[in-house]
XYZ file of C-alpha atoms in Angstrom:
123
model
C 0.012 -0.011 0.012
C 0.916 3.605 -0.443
C 0.764 6.259 2.246
C -1.042 9.377 1.046
C -1.012 12.805 2.728
C -3.378 15.589 1.600
C -2.809 19.318 2.103
C -4.173 22.627 0.911
C -7.734 22.587 2.262
C -9.495 25.347 4.108
C -12.236 27.975 3.967
C -12.827 29.911 0.745
C -15.571 32.200 -0.501
C -17.769 31.173 -3.443
C -16.193 31.850 -6.788
C -12.679 31.635 -5.476
C -10.050 28.932 -6.064
C -8.136 26.420 -3.958
C -5.487 23.843 -4.778
C -5.231 20.509 -3.019
C -2.084 18.436 -2.956
C -1.605 14.761 -2.260
C 1.893 13.384 -1.672
C 2.465 9.628 -1.914
C 5.163 7.561 -0.358
C 6.907 4.658 -1.990
C 8.288 3.968 -5.448
C 5.084 2.866 -7.157
C 3.748 6.364 -7.762
C 4.542 6.404 -11.478
C 2.565 3.184 -12.013
C -0.409 4.243 -9.962
C -3.656 5.813 -10.971
C -4.574 8.508 -8.523
C -7.926 10.084 -7.740
C -9.834 12.535 -5.583
C -13.073 11.687 -3.901
C -15.165 13.781 -1.585
C -17.826 13.281 1.060
C -20.214 15.954 2.236
C -22.008 15.749 5.570
C -24.879 13.297 5.353
C -23.966 12.185 1.857
C -22.160 9.250 0.375
C -18.617 9.520 -0.906
C -18.460 10.619 -4.517
C -15.894 10.578 -7.214
C -14.364 13.924 -8.216
C -11.454 13.329 -10.568
C -8.727 10.795 -11.518
C -5.421 10.708 -13.381
C -3.595 7.712 -14.712
C 0.076 7.068 -14.552
C 0.326 8.220 -18.165
C -1.626 11.441 -17.490
C -5.043 10.595 -18.800
C -7.663 12.476 -16.807
C -11.301 11.905 -15.868
C -13.769 14.263 -14.141
C -17.202 14.038 -12.573
C -19.805 16.062 -14.505
C -20.358 18.231 -11.416
C -16.754 19.608 -11.564
C -15.999 19.407 -15.279
C -14.754 22.729 -16.514
C -14.030 24.031 -13.031
C -11.506 21.559 -11.651
C -8.202 20.377 -12.983
C -6.003 17.476 -11.998
C -2.240 17.015 -12.583
C 0.660 15.047 -11.282
C 4.316 15.717 -10.633
C 6.173 12.410 -10.679
C 9.389 14.077 -9.509
C 7.586 14.966 -6.204
C 5.274 11.968 -6.021
C 2.445 14.474 -5.807
C -0.924 15.046 -7.487
C -2.797 18.283 -7.432
C -6.521 19.205 -7.665
C -6.974 22.722 -8.879
C -10.436 23.870 -7.906
C -11.781 27.028 -9.559
C -15.122 28.786 -9.301
C -15.894 26.964 -6.119
C -19.522 26.639 -4.995
C -21.097 25.961 -1.567
C -22.023 22.485 -2.808
C -18.272 21.714 -3.180
C -18.012 21.783 0.549
C -16.805 18.353 1.711
C -13.962 16.322 3.033
C -11.743 15.581 0.077
C -9.829 12.254 -0.028
C -6.863 11.270 -2.173
C -6.768 7.663 -3.363
C -4.340 5.463 -5.273
C -4.397 2.138 -7.068
C -1.424 0.392 -8.593
C -1.375 -0.765 -12.211
C -5.060 -0.186 -12.868
C -6.970 1.344 -15.796
C -8.477 4.718 -14.975
C -11.508 4.208 -12.775
C -14.028 6.241 -10.826
C -15.024 3.479 -8.414
C -13.878 3.938 -4.871
C -13.795 0.164 -4.269
C -11.005 -0.079 -6.889
C -8.636 2.007 -4.842
C -6.499 0.319 -2.210
C -4.851 3.282 -0.579
C -6.534 6.362 0.910
C -5.445 9.514 2.608
C -6.957 10.810 5.846
C -8.976 13.480 4.100
C -8.928 17.235 4.233
C -11.748 19.684 4.757
C -12.789 22.140 2.051
C -15.488 24.661 3.045
C -16.981 27.072 0.558
C -18.875 29.773 2.284
C -19.366 33.500 2.369
């Protein structure tokens, strides 16, 4: 398994931007598909975005056009750039990783998870 540590969360006003980071331990980063999920209070966890080892990306319809995902293999880190944030984006955001897997949006496919980081969008 891979240890994942998220950073960059916080409180932001609607319409503003925030960038989350997720740093992975171990030497399997380059061969891992990585993703972001989120869970709002009282709701089920939902897929946000994913990026394959080769850089292919995938977004949930709710964030398409507003969020971007990228990876820096030299730093074993992925980023979630969140623009034009809305109150409904408020949630705990989780980073996840799966080794040697096709790009997927199913949480059950991911074997490693971070602790989560709070993002609150409020005026």
